[in-house]
Amino acid sequence: MNRSLVSRRDLNRRALAWALMPWLSAAAQAQAVSGAVQGAGPRWQVDPFSLGVASGQPQPGSVVLWTRLRITEADAAFKAQSMSVVCEVFGDAALRQPVRQWRVQTDASRAHSVHVVASGLQPGRHYWYRFVCGSATSPVGHACTSPGINDPVDRLRIALASCQHYEQGYFVAHREMAQRDLDLVLFVGDYIYESSNPQYMLRKHVGAVPTLLDEYRERHAQYKSDADLRACHAAHTWLMTWDDHEVVNDYANDLDNKFNDPQVFLRRRAAAYQAYFEHMPVRLGPDPASPSQMRIHDRMAWGQLADLWTLDCRQYRDHQACPDPNRGGGRVVVGCEALANPSRSMLGVAQEQWFTEGLTRSTRRWKLVGQSTQMSSSGVNTPLGRSAFTDGWDGYPQARARILATVAEAGLSNVVVLGGDVHMNVAAQLRVQPNDERSPVVASEIVTTSITSRGLGEKLLAQIRESNPDIVHARSDERGYTLLDVRPEGVSAEFRTTANPARADGVFKTQAQWAIRSGVAGVQKA
Ligand SMILES: [Fe+2]
């Protein structure tokens, strides 16, 4: 038996015990530092691993392991230095079975972040890892590799999450996710927020709205100062995509919501993307030849059970149709003719083609599509016609119809679109012609509510429900995440929620559970 092989039940016990252990506390870290083998290197006054550790983008033989040295004034002499960091990977939670280790250099040009693509690992296995730099040792993280691409796999458990405005609540959803037995966390955007709403402030951002690299770095570091968020990163391997607030509200490609000169905005976007990369367990950073570009869209397989896409709905999209010339960004419109233009795209031509080609060729049981927002229509019928919010998929209806027509024409029955952004739990049927019973249901949609960000008022939500029979569940009054249990015969989606706002002592319950049966497009009451 390979030393990293542990039974599922054994693993579940270990994962739970691990999640509940106080290793993430500062006191325990100090013990770990004193007990660690100390190589040459800096002797730290203050723990540089205060932002925690993370793993992401698993492949059958590899996974990305991340940390960043956060160097304080007490260790100011190290700020300008290149640092050597060792990453150790183990096959067991007690760290008695070393598997491999890597030594990497990092410096201030990348905010002393560390990304190790831990390769040469076994598929479908669980690993534990930590980083060492001089006298300091990081907390321990748990990571998994994905199963072999043709392995028969009978289960995939995902926590779907998005929209964690730091000021609007506590990250208690991450505390519960950290303690669960999961394969992956799928985070679909609004990891940080650049802006504030003084109406809803349980805690405060440090600093003003970021526009420069150091300001975005500070914002990311503040979010990772949250112990619950760090615990969820340490406990699970994440897949990620982004939405707008990682840069600025409602940006579209090279245009921000104030119509600034695209060249000026692209410099801001480059700063935001660089800071995003420096704080996330992702394989690729900004393109060195064109730093305002960074590929985040990706596709992975979970054995024969599922293909899982993470799509980028921001970087390549066409600008919002019919904008308010004084305001920019998205808005609610009625009678906007530009929406009918078939050349407009949410994903950009290249990504849309890559995605739909992959979708039609996929032979795996489930096709799970992680993307930023709600795909089903949420327009409202008014005396002047149907409304459309131009920042969401309703602002790109031809692109949506094109993707769903591809699903229909290829006869794919097991496409499940997973989204966030709208701060409400949604279960919906997807048709080529939304809400038209003559247009068959071709795919299913599950949208998760926000971790903390405020949702729509009940009055507007009632109008949305009334105007959209395809939406079979919509609730914006609670915060949380969604637990997806993917099995060969079906997918179950459990909306896990706490009262709004998410308080530090928030208690979770199941708001509703929806099911999707293999071979039958559409969501059904579980
Ligand atoms: Fe959001």
Short mmCIF file of C-alpha atoms and ligand atoms in Angstrom, two decimals:
data_model
loop_
_atom_site.label_atom_id
_atom_site.label_comp_id
_atom_site.label_asym_id
_atom_site.label_seq_id
_atom_site.Cartn_x
_atom_site.Cartn_y
_atom_site.Cartn_z
CA MET A 1 0.00 0.00 0.00
CA ASN A 2 1.24 3.43 -0.82
CA ARG A 3 2.05 5.32 2.32
CA SER A 4 -0.30 8.11 1.36
CA LEU A 5 -3.22 5.74 0.88
CA VAL A 6 -5.80 5.94 3.62
CA SER A 7 -9.33 4.61 3.56
CA ARG A 8 -12.15 7.04 2.97
CA ARG A 9 -13.69 6.44 6.40
CA ASP A 10 -10.31 6.78 8.07
CA LEU A 11 -9.75 9.93 6.11
CA ASN A 12 -13.11 11.38 7.13
CA ARG A 13 -12.24 10.85 10.77
CA ARG A 14 -8.80 12.34 10.30
CA ALA A 15 -10.12 15.29 8.34
CA LEU A 16 -12.62 16.06 11.05
CA ALA A 17 -10.07 15.64 13.83
CA TRP A 18 -7.69 17.79 11.86
CA ALA A 19 -10.24 20.54 11.31
CA LEU A 20 -11.05 20.64 14.99
CA MET A 21 -7.44 20.72 16.18
CA PRO A 22 -6.20 24.06 17.44
CA TRP A 23 -3.23 24.08 15.07
CA LEU A 24 -4.35 27.25 13.49
CA SER A 25 -4.13 29.26 16.68
CA ALA A 26 -1.18 31.56 17.20
CA ALA A 27 -0.10 29.69 20.33
CA ALA A 28 0.02 26.36 18.55
CA GLN A 29 1.96 27.95 15.70
CA ALA A 30 4.56 29.21 18.16
CA GLN A 31 4.99 25.66 19.43
CA ALA A 32 5.37 24.38 15.92
CA VAL A 33 8.07 26.97 15.26
CA SER A 34 10.07 25.94 18.29
CA GLY A 35 9.65 22.26 17.39
CA ALA A 36 10.59 22.64 13.74
CA VAL A 37 13.95 21.79 12.25
CA GLN A 38 15.45 25.23 11.74
CA GLY A 39 17.64 25.71 8.74
CA ALA A 40 19.70 28.71 7.81
CA GLY A 41 17.65 31.80 7.17
CA PRO A 42 15.92 34.59 8.96
CA ARG A 43 15.08 34.47 12.63
CA TRP A 44 11.66 36.05 12.78
CA GLN A 45 10.41 38.41 15.48
CA VAL A 46 6.82 38.02 14.25
CA ASP A 47 5.31 34.96 12.54
CA PRO A 48 5.45 35.67 8.76
CA PHE A 49 2.81 32.97 8.02
CA SER A 50 -0.11 34.99 9.43
CA LEU A 51 -2.00 34.82 6.10
CA GLY A 52 -2.15 31.03 6.32
CA VAL A 53 -1.75 28.40 3.63
CA ALA A 54 -3.91 27.23 0.74
CA SER A 55 -4.15 24.56 -1.94
CA GLY A 56 -5.87 24.68 -5.31
CA GLN A 57 -6.32 23.57 -8.93
CA PRO A 58 -5.74 19.84 -8.35
CA GLN A 59 -4.73 17.53 -11.17
CA PRO A 60 -4.32 13.74 -10.96
CA GLY A 61 -0.64 14.06 -10.00
CA SER A 62 -0.32 17.57 -8.67
CA VAL A 63 -1.84 20.40 -6.70
CA VAL A 64 -0.88 24.06 -6.19
CA LEU A 65 0.30 24.88 -2.67
CA TRP A 66 0.34 28.52 -1.60
CA THR A 67 1.50 30.80 1.15
CA ARG A 68 2.73 34.35 1.44
CA LEU A 69 5.26 35.74 3.91
CA ARG A 70 3.64 38.75 5.52
CA ILE A 71 6.65 40.69 6.79
CA THR A 72 5.88 43.16 9.59
CA GLU A 73 7.82 46.22 10.75
CA ALA A 74 9.45 44.11 13.49
CA ASP A 75 11.23 42.22 10.70
CA ALA A 76 11.56 45.20 8.36
CA ALA A 77 15.15 44.30 7.47
CA PHE A 78 13.84 41.24 5.57
CA LYS A 79 11.39 43.16 3.39
CA ALA A 80 13.87 43.84 0.61
CA GLN A 81 15.49 40.40 0.75
CA SER A 82 14.96 37.35 -1.36
CA MET A 83 13.72 34.54 0.89
CA SER A 84 14.19 30.82 0.62
CA VAL A 85 11.07 28.87 1.62
CA VAL A 86 10.77 25.10 1.96
CA CYS A 87 7.45 23.40 1.22
CA GLU A 88 7.07 19.96 2.79
CA VAL A 89 4.39 17.47 1.72
CA PHE A 90 3.36 14.52 3.89
CA GLY A 91 1.12 11.50 3.41
CA ASP A 92 -0.47 11.70 6.84
CA ALA A 93 -2.00 14.29 9.15
CA ALA A 94 0.56 13.59 11.87
CA LEU A 95 3.35 14.55 9.42
CA ARG A 96 5.27 11.32 10.03
CA GLN A 97 5.33 10.23 6.38
CA PRO A 98 7.29 12.72 4.27
CA VAL A 99 6.48 12.48 0.57
CA ARG A 100 8.38 15.31 -1.14
CA GLN A 101 9.71 18.75 -0.44
CA TRP A 102 10.51 21.80 -2.49
CA ARG A 103 12.66 24.85 -1.85
CA VAL A 104 11.57 28.07 -3.58
CA GLN A 105 12.86 31.64 -3.67
CA THR A 106 10.49 34.56 -3.31
CA ASP A 107 10.88 38.31 -2.99
CA ALA A 108 9.12 41.64 -2.76
CA SER A 109 8.34 41.73 -6.49
CA ARG A 110 5.63 39.15 -5.77
CA ALA A 111 4.91 40.28 -2.19
CA HIS A 112 6.89 37.27 -0.93
CA SER A 113 4.14 34.96 -2.12
CA VAL A 114 4.95 31.30 -2.74
CA HIS A 115 3.28 29.04 -5.31
CA VAL A 116 4.52 25.48 -5.47
CA VAL A 117 3.06 23.18 -8.09
CA ALA A 118 3.50 20.03 -6.02
CA SER A 119 3.93 17.42 -8.73
CA GLY A 120 4.86 13.75 -8.75
CA LEU A 121 1.97 12.97 -6.38
CA GLN A 122 -0.51 10.09 -6.65
CA PRO A 123 -3.97 10.65 -8.13
CA GLY A 124 -6.97 10.76 -5.82
CA ARG A 125 -4.92 11.01 -2.65
CA HIS A 126 -4.88 13.23 0.38
CA TYR A 127 -1.79 15.07 1.50
CA TRP A 128 -0.77 17.43 4.26
CA TYR A 129 1.70 20.24 3.78
CA ARG A 130 3.47 23.13 5.47
CA PHE A 131 6.07 25.76 4.71
CA VAL A 132 9.29 26.58 6.59
CA CYS A 133 11.28 29.82 6.33
CA GLY A 134 14.21 30.19 8.70
CA SER A 135 12.88 30.01 12.25
CA ALA A 136 9.21 30.07 11.21
CA THR A 137 6.91 27.19 10.30
CA SER A 138 3.48 27.68 8.75
CA PRO A 139 0.21 26.12 9.88
CA VAL A 140 -0.47 22.71 8.33
CA GLY A 141 -2.79 22.50 5.34
CA HIS A 142 -4.65 19.56 3.84
CA ALA A 143 -4.79 19.10 0.06
CA CYS A 144 -6.04 16.52 -2.39
CA THR A 145 -5.13 15.52 -5.91
CA SER A 146 -7.91 14.71 -8.35
CA PRO A 147 -8.59 11.08 -9.29
CA GLY A 148 -7.03 9.58 -12.42
CA ILE A 149 -8.91 10.92 -15.44
CA ASN A 150 -10.46 7.55 -16.28
CA ASP A 151 -10.90 6.27 -12.74
CA PRO A 152 -14.42 5.20 -11.80
CA VAL A 153 -15.36 7.55 -8.96
CA ASP A 154 -18.66 7.42 -7.14
CA ARG A 155 -18.70 10.74 -5.34
CA LEU A 156 -17.60 14.37 -5.45
CA ARG A 157 -18.52 16.73 -2.64
CA ILE A 158 -18.19 20.44 -3.36
CA ALA A 159 -18.92 23.53 -1.27
CA LEU A 160 -20.02 26.31 -3.65
CA ALA A 161 -19.43 29.85 -2.34
CA SER A 162 -19.18 33.47 -3.44
CA CYS A 163 -19.49 37.12 -2.37
CA GLN A 164 -17.76 37.68 0.96
CA HIS A 165 -17.95 41.39 1.74
CA TYR A 166 -15.74 41.71 4.82
CA GLU A 167 -17.67 44.64 6.23
CA GLN A 168 -21.11 43.13 5.85
CA GLY A 169 -20.69 40.09 8.06
CA TYR A 170 -18.51 37.35 9.49
CA PHE A 171 -17.13 34.41 7.53
CA VAL A 172 -18.92 31.81 9.64
CA ALA A 173 -19.85 29.91 6.49
CA HIS A 174 -16.14 29.18 6.05
CA ARG A 175 -15.98 27.90 9.63
CA GLU A 176 -18.66 25.32 8.86
CA MET A 177 -17.14 24.46 5.47
CA ALA A 178 -13.73 23.95 7.11
CA GLN A 179 -15.18 21.27 9.36
CA ARG A 180 -16.99 19.36 6.63
CA ASP A 181 -15.83 16.36 4.68
CA LEU A 182 -15.40 17.90 1.23
CA ASP A 183 -13.38 17.20 -1.89
CA LEU A 184 -13.34 20.79 -3.16
CA VAL A 185 -14.40 24.32 -2.40
CA LEU A 186 -15.58 26.07 -5.58
CA PHE A 187 -15.42 29.83 -5.12
CA VAL A 188 -17.03 31.70 -8.00
CA GLY A 189 -16.14 35.31 -7.32
CA ASP A 190 -16.23 38.48 -5.22
CA TYR A 191 -13.51 37.15 -2.94
CA ILE A 192 -12.65 40.71 -1.91
CA TYR A 193 -14.71 43.86 -2.30
CA GLU A 194 -13.07 47.08 -3.33
CA SER A 195 -15.94 49.27 -2.12
CA SER A 196 -17.94 49.93 1.03
CA ASN A 197 -21.57 50.51 1.88
CA PRO A 198 -21.77 52.60 5.08
CA GLN A 199 -25.28 51.25 5.70
CA TYR A 200 -24.01 47.73 6.42
CA MET A 201 -20.88 47.69 8.49
CA LEU A 202 -20.24 44.98 11.06
CA ARG A 203 -16.48 45.52 10.66
CA LYS A 204 -14.36 47.86 8.56
CA HIS A 205 -12.03 47.68 5.61
CA VAL A 206 -8.59 49.14 6.23
CA GLY A 207 -7.71 51.91 3.79
CA ALA A 208 -9.59 53.53 0.93
CA VAL A 209 -10.87 51.91 -2.28
CA PRO A 210 -7.80 50.17 -3.77
CA THR A 211 -6.49 51.19 -7.18
CA LEU A 212 -2.74 50.47 -6.81
CA LEU A 213 -0.93 47.17 -6.35
CA ASP A 214 0.03 47.75 -2.70
CA GLU A 215 -3.55 48.76 -1.92
CA TYR A 216 -4.99 45.57 -3.44
CA ARG A 217 -2.34 43.57 -1.54
CA GLU A 218 -3.46 45.18 1.72
CA ARG A 219 -7.10 44.40 0.96
CA HIS A 220 -6.36 40.73 0.22
CA ALA A 221 -4.21 40.49 3.36
CA GLN A 222 -7.03 41.93 5.44
CA TYR A 223 -9.46 39.31 4.12
CA LYS A 224 -6.98 36.57 4.97
CA SER A 225 -6.65 38.01 8.49
CA ASP A 226 -10.00 36.28 9.06
CA ALA A 227 -9.36 33.01 10.93
CA ASP A 228 -12.43 31.26 9.49
CA LEU A 229 -11.39 32.00 5.92
CA ARG A 230 -7.85 30.79 6.65
CA ALA A 231 -9.23 27.61 8.23
CA CYS A 232 -11.30 26.85 5.12
CA HIS A 233 -8.29 27.35 2.86
CA ALA A 234 -6.14 25.14 5.10
CA ALA A 235 -8.77 22.41 5.30
CA HIS A 236 -9.67 22.05 1.60
CA THR A 237 -8.40 22.33 -1.94
CA TRP A 238 -10.10 25.18 -3.78
CA LEU A 239 -11.07 25.89 -7.38
CA MET A 240 -11.56 29.53 -8.14
CA THR A 241 -12.81 32.04 -10.58
CA TRP A 242 -13.43 35.74 -10.08
CA ASP A 243 -16.18 38.27 -10.65
CA ASP A 244 -16.02 42.07 -10.71
CA HIS A 245 -15.24 43.15 -7.15
CA GLU A 246 -11.77 41.63 -7.24
CA VAL A 247 -11.06 44.69 -9.43
CA VAL A 248 -14.00 47.13 -9.36
CA ASN A 249 -17.80 46.87 -9.45
CA ASP A 250 -19.28 46.09 -12.88
CA TYR A 251 -16.08 46.28 -14.89
CA ALA A 252 -16.32 44.76 -18.34
CA ASN A 253 -13.13 43.80 -20.16
CA ASP A 254 -11.13 47.07 -20.48
CA LEU A 255 -13.91 49.37 -19.27
CA ASP A 256 -14.62 50.35 -15.69
CA ASN A 257 -17.89 51.71 -14.35
CA LYS A 258 -16.81 55.34 -14.81
CA PHE A 259 -15.75 55.17 -18.48
CA ASN A 260 -12.12 55.88 -17.56
CA ASP A 261 -9.56 55.66 -20.35
CA PRO A 262 -9.11 51.91 -20.98
CA GLN A 263 -5.31 52.28 -20.79
CA VAL A 264 -5.65 53.77 -17.30
CA PHE A 265 -8.16 51.10 -16.24
CA LEU A 266 -6.00 48.27 -17.59
CA ARG A 267 -3.17 49.40 -15.31
CA ARG A 268 -5.57 49.12 -12.37
CA ARG A 269 -6.75 45.72 -13.61
CA ALA A 270 -3.12 44.56 -13.84
CA ALA A 271 -2.54 45.62 -10.21
CA ALA A 272 -5.69 43.83 -9.06
CA TYR A 273 -4.88 40.64 -11.00
CA GLN A 274 -1.30 40.61 -9.67
CA ALA A 275 -2.50 40.96 -6.06
CA TYR A 276 -5.15 38.27 -6.70
CA PHE A 277 -2.48 35.87 -7.95
CA GLU A 278 -0.19 36.65 -5.01
CA HIS A 279 -2.93 35.60 -2.57
CA MET A 280 -4.50 32.58 -4.25
CA PRO A 281 -3.57 28.94 -4.89
CA VAL A 282 -3.73 29.27 -8.68
CA ARG A 283 -1.28 28.00 -11.27
CA LEU A 284 -0.96 31.03 -13.48
CA GLY A 285 -0.35 34.67 -12.71
CA PRO A 286 -0.62 37.69 -15.01
CA ASP A 287 0.90 37.25 -18.45
CA PRO A 288 4.44 38.70 -18.14
CA ALA A 289 4.17 40.12 -21.67
CA SER A 290 0.79 41.70 -20.94
CA PRO A 291 0.25 42.07 -17.16
CA SER A 292 -3.36 43.22 -17.44
CA GLN A 293 -4.21 39.74 -18.73
CA MET A 294 -4.39 36.65 -16.56
CA ARG A 295 -5.92 33.34 -17.48
CA ILE A 296 -8.16 31.96 -14.77
CA HIS A 297 -10.61 29.85 -16.79
CA ASP A 298 -9.84 26.18 -16.61
CA ARG A 299 -11.28 22.70 -16.88
CA MET A 300 -10.62 19.69 -14.70
CA ALA A 301 -11.86 16.12 -14.55
CA TRP A 302 -12.96 14.22 -11.46
CA GLY A 303 -12.36 10.68 -12.71
CA GLN A 304 -15.18 9.49 -14.96
CA LEU A 305 -17.72 11.22 -12.74
CA ALA A 306 -17.46 14.86 -13.80
CA ASP A 307 -15.86 17.52 -15.88
CA LEU A 308 -15.75 20.83 -14.06
CA TRP A 309 -15.20 24.17 -15.77
CA THR A 310 -14.32 27.46 -14.11
CA LEU A 311 -15.23 30.27 -16.49
CA ASP A 312 -14.12 33.91 -16.60
CA CYS A 313 -17.17 36.16 -17.04
CA ARG A 314 -15.30 39.48 -16.74
CA GLN A 315 -12.02 39.72 -18.58
CA TYR A 316 -13.19 39.04 -22.12
CA ARG A 317 -16.83 40.18 -22.12
CA ASP A 318 -18.36 42.81 -24.35
CA HIS A 319 -19.17 46.08 -22.61
CA GLN A 320 -22.63 46.29 -21.02
CA ALA A 321 -25.36 47.22 -23.50
CA CYS A 322 -27.27 50.51 -23.25
CA PRO A 323 -25.27 51.97 -20.34
CA ASP A 324 -26.31 55.02 -18.35
CA PRO A 325 -23.93 57.62 -19.85
CA ASN A 326 -23.51 59.30 -16.47
CA ARG A 327 -22.90 56.20 -14.42
CA GLY A 328 -21.46 53.33 -16.46
CA GLY A 329 -21.58 49.67 -15.46
CA GLY A 330 -24.75 47.61 -15.44
CA ARG A 331 -28.31 48.86 -15.06
CA VAL A 332 -31.87 47.70 -15.43
CA VAL A 333 -33.18 48.46 -18.93
CA VAL A 334 -36.37 47.92 -20.90
CA GLY A 335 -36.31 47.90 -24.70
CA CYS A 336 -32.53 47.90 -25.21
CA GLU A 337 -32.09 46.85 -28.84
CA ALA A 338 -28.38 46.12 -28.50
CA LEU A 339 -29.23 43.06 -26.41
CA ALA A 340 -30.39 41.31 -29.59
CA ASN A 341 -26.95 41.66 -31.22
CA PRO A 342 -25.68 38.08 -31.67
CA SER A 343 -22.03 39.15 -31.79
CA ARG A 344 -22.06 40.14 -28.10
CA SER A 345 -20.50 37.70 -25.68
CA MET A 346 -20.10 37.23 -21.92
CA LEU A 347 -17.08 34.93 -22.21
CA GLY A 348 -15.39 36.39 -25.28
CA VAL A 349 -15.22 34.52 -28.58
CA ALA A 350 -12.18 32.35 -27.76
CA GLN A 351 -13.29 31.26 -24.31
CA GLU A 352 -16.86 30.59 -25.47
CA GLN A 353 -15.58 28.40 -28.30
CA TRP A 354 -13.14 26.57 -26.01
CA PHE A 355 -15.93 25.97 -23.50
CA THR A 356 -18.64 24.80 -25.90
CA GLU A 357 -16.22 22.53 -27.79
CA GLY A 358 -15.12 20.96 -24.51
CA LEU A 359 -18.71 20.60 -23.38
CA THR A 360 -19.83 18.78 -26.51
CA ARG A 361 -16.81 16.44 -26.44
CA SER A 362 -17.05 15.64 -22.74
CA THR A 363 -17.69 11.97 -22.07
CA ARG A 364 -17.90 12.26 -18.28
CA ARG A 365 -21.20 11.72 -16.49
CA TRP A 366 -21.66 15.26 -15.19
CA LYS A 367 -20.70 18.55 -16.79
CA LEU A 368 -20.41 21.08 -13.95
CA VAL A 369 -20.02 24.68 -15.06
CA GLY A 370 -18.61 27.01 -12.40
CA GLN A 371 -19.06 30.63 -13.45
CA SER A 372 -19.65 33.94 -11.74
CA THR A 373 -23.33 34.77 -11.88
CA GLN A 374 -26.92 33.60 -12.45
CA MET A 375 -27.54 32.23 -15.92
CA SER A 376 -31.34 31.89 -15.76
CA SER A 377 -33.29 35.04 -16.56
CA SER A 378 -34.34 37.29 -13.69
CA GLY A 379 -36.03 40.02 -15.70
CA VAL A 380 -39.35 41.45 -14.59
CA ASN A 381 -42.43 41.88 -16.78
CA THR A 382 -43.41 45.58 -16.81
CA PRO A 383 -46.10 47.52 -18.73
CA LEU A 384 -43.33 48.74 -21.07
CA GLY A 385 -41.85 45.31 -21.67
CA ARG A 386 -39.51 42.92 -19.92
CA SER A 387 -36.63 44.36 -17.92
CA ALA A 388 -33.03 43.15 -18.14
CA PHE A 389 -30.12 43.80 -15.79
CA THR A 390 -27.33 44.42 -18.26
CA ASP A 391 -24.42 43.24 -16.08
CA GLY A 392 -25.72 39.67 -15.73
CA TRP A 393 -26.53 36.96 -18.31
CA ASP A 394 -29.76 38.87 -19.13
CA GLY A 395 -27.40 41.45 -20.61
CA TYR A 396 -25.91 38.80 -22.92
CA PRO A 397 -29.04 36.83 -23.93
CA GLN A 398 -27.76 35.79 -27.36
CA ALA A 399 -24.59 34.33 -25.86
CA ARG A 400 -26.66 32.46 -23.27
CA ALA A 401 -28.99 31.09 -25.96
CA ARG A 402 -25.99 30.03 -28.05
CA ILE A 403 -24.47 28.04 -25.17
CA LEU A 404 -27.77 26.39 -24.24
CA ALA A 405 -28.54 25.62 -27.90
CA THR A 406 -25.18 23.86 -28.06
CA VAL A 407 -26.21 21.77 -25.05
CA ALA A 408 -29.55 20.95 -26.71
CA GLU A 409 -28.07 20.11 -30.11
CA ALA A 410 -25.41 17.86 -28.59
CA GLY A 411 -28.09 16.06 -26.59
CA LEU A 412 -26.28 16.63 -23.29
CA SER A 413 -28.57 15.97 -20.35
CA ASN A 414 -26.27 16.36 -17.38
CA VAL A 415 -25.16 19.97 -17.56
CA VAL A 416 -25.33 21.79 -14.23
CA VAL A 417 -24.51 25.50 -14.14
CA LEU A 418 -23.13 26.70 -10.79
CA GLY A 419 -23.01 30.40 -9.95
CA GLY A 420 -23.01 33.15 -7.35
CA ASP A 421 -22.95 36.97 -7.48
CA VAL A 422 -26.65 37.66 -6.93
CA HIS A 423 -26.60 37.13 -3.14
CA MET A 424 -29.48 34.65 -3.19
CA ASN A 425 -30.02 30.95 -3.40
CA VAL A 426 -31.51 30.01 -6.76
CA ALA A 427 -32.56 26.70 -8.27
CA ALA A 428 -33.69 27.05 -11.87
CA GLN A 429 -34.44 25.30 -15.14
CA LEU A 430 -32.39 26.42 -18.13
CA ARG A 431 -34.03 26.58 -21.58
CA VAL A 432 -32.80 28.03 -24.86
CA GLN A 433 -35.83 30.37 -24.64
CA PRO A 434 -36.12 31.34 -20.97
CA ASN A 435 -39.51 30.74 -19.31
CA ASP A 436 -41.02 29.40 -22.54
CA GLU A 437 -42.62 26.02 -21.93
CA ARG A 438 -42.34 25.17 -25.64
CA SER A 439 -38.56 25.37 -25.29
CA PRO A 440 -37.45 22.23 -23.43
CA VAL A 441 -35.39 22.31 -20.26
CA VAL A 442 -31.84 21.50 -21.36
CA ALA A 443 -29.78 22.13 -18.21
CA SER A 444 -30.03 22.80 -14.49
CA GLU A 445 -28.86 25.73 -12.43
CA ILE A 446 -27.81 26.12 -8.82
CA VAL A 447 -26.76 29.58 -7.61
CA THR A 448 -25.40 30.00 -4.10
CA THR A 449 -26.23 32.86 -1.79
CA SER A 450 -23.43 35.10 -0.51
CA ILE A 451 -21.12 34.35 2.40
CA THR A 452 -21.94 37.82 3.80
CA SER A 453 -23.01 40.34 1.12
CA ARG A 454 -26.54 41.76 1.40
CA GLY A 455 -29.31 40.39 -0.79
CA LEU A 456 -32.21 41.94 -2.70
CA GLY A 457 -35.32 43.13 -0.92
CA GLU A 458 -38.29 40.77 -0.77
CA LYS A 459 -40.56 43.00 -2.89
CA LEU A 460 -38.30 42.90 -5.94
CA LEU A 461 -37.59 39.23 -5.41
CA ALA A 462 -41.33 38.48 -5.44
CA GLN A 463 -41.60 40.25 -8.82
CA ILE A 464 -38.67 38.22 -10.13
CA ARG A 465 -40.29 34.96 -9.01
CA GLU A 466 -43.59 35.93 -10.58
CA SER A 467 -42.00 36.86 -13.92
CA ASN A 468 -39.74 33.79 -14.12
CA PRO A 469 -41.43 30.39 -13.80
CA ASP A 470 -38.07 28.79 -14.62
CA ILE A 471 -36.84 29.91 -11.18
CA VAL A 472 -38.17 27.27 -8.82
CA HIS A 473 -36.36 28.53 -5.73
CA ALA A 474 -35.16 32.05 -4.92
CA ARG A 475 -34.34 33.38 -1.46
CA SER A 476 -32.17 36.41 -0.80
CA ASP A 477 -32.78 36.78 2.94
CA GLU A 478 -30.08 34.44 4.26
CA ARG A 479 -26.32 34.08 3.94
CA GLY A 480 -24.27 30.90 3.50
CA TYR A 481 -22.97 28.42 0.97
CA THR A 482 -24.22 25.40 -0.99
CA LEU A 483 -23.22 21.82 -0.50
CA LEU A 484 -23.18 19.80 -3.73
CA ASP A 485 -23.09 16.03 -3.55
CA VAL A 486 -22.33 14.62 -7.01
CA ARG A 487 -22.92 10.92 -7.56
CA PRO A 488 -23.32 8.91 -10.77
CA GLU A 489 -27.10 8.74 -10.36
CA GLY A 490 -27.71 12.33 -9.35
CA VAL A 491 -26.59 15.62 -7.85
CA SER A 492 -28.01 16.99 -4.65
CA ALA A 493 -27.72 20.67 -3.75
CA GLU A 494 -28.23 21.68 -0.15
CA PHE A 495 -28.52 25.40 0.59
CA ARG A 496 -26.80 25.87 3.98
CA THR A 497 -27.76 29.19 5.52
CA THR A 498 -27.60 31.44 8.54
CA ALA A 499 -29.70 34.51 9.36
CA ASN A 500 -28.76 37.82 7.78
CA PRO A 501 -26.37 39.40 8.62
CA ALA A 502 -23.87 36.57 9.15
CA ARG A 503 -22.86 37.00 12.79
CA ALA A 504 -19.75 35.59 14.44
CA ASP A 505 -21.92 33.15 16.41
CA GLY A 506 -24.21 32.36 13.46
CA VAL A 507 -25.85 28.93 13.39
CA PHE A 508 -26.43 27.08 10.12
CA LYS A 509 -29.45 25.17 8.89
CA THR A 510 -30.58 23.70 5.59
CA GLN A 511 -32.81 26.24 3.80
CA ALA A 512 -33.81 23.81 1.03
CA GLN A 513 -32.52 20.84 -0.89
CA TRP A 514 -32.80 20.31 -4.64
CA ALA A 515 -31.94 17.32 -6.78
CA ILE A 516 -30.92 16.66 -10.37
CA ARG A 517 -31.31 13.13 -11.71
CA SER A 518 -28.86 11.76 -14.24
CA GLY A 519 -30.43 11.77 -17.70
CA VAL A 520 -33.15 14.28 -16.75
CA ALA A 521 -32.34 17.95 -17.32
CA GLY A 522 -33.71 20.26 -14.66
CA VAL A 523 -33.88 20.62 -10.90
CA GLN A 524 -36.42 18.76 -8.81
CA LYS A 525 -37.45 19.06 -5.18
CA ALA A 526 -35.29 16.61 -3.22
FE FE B 1 -21.15 40.01 -4.84
#
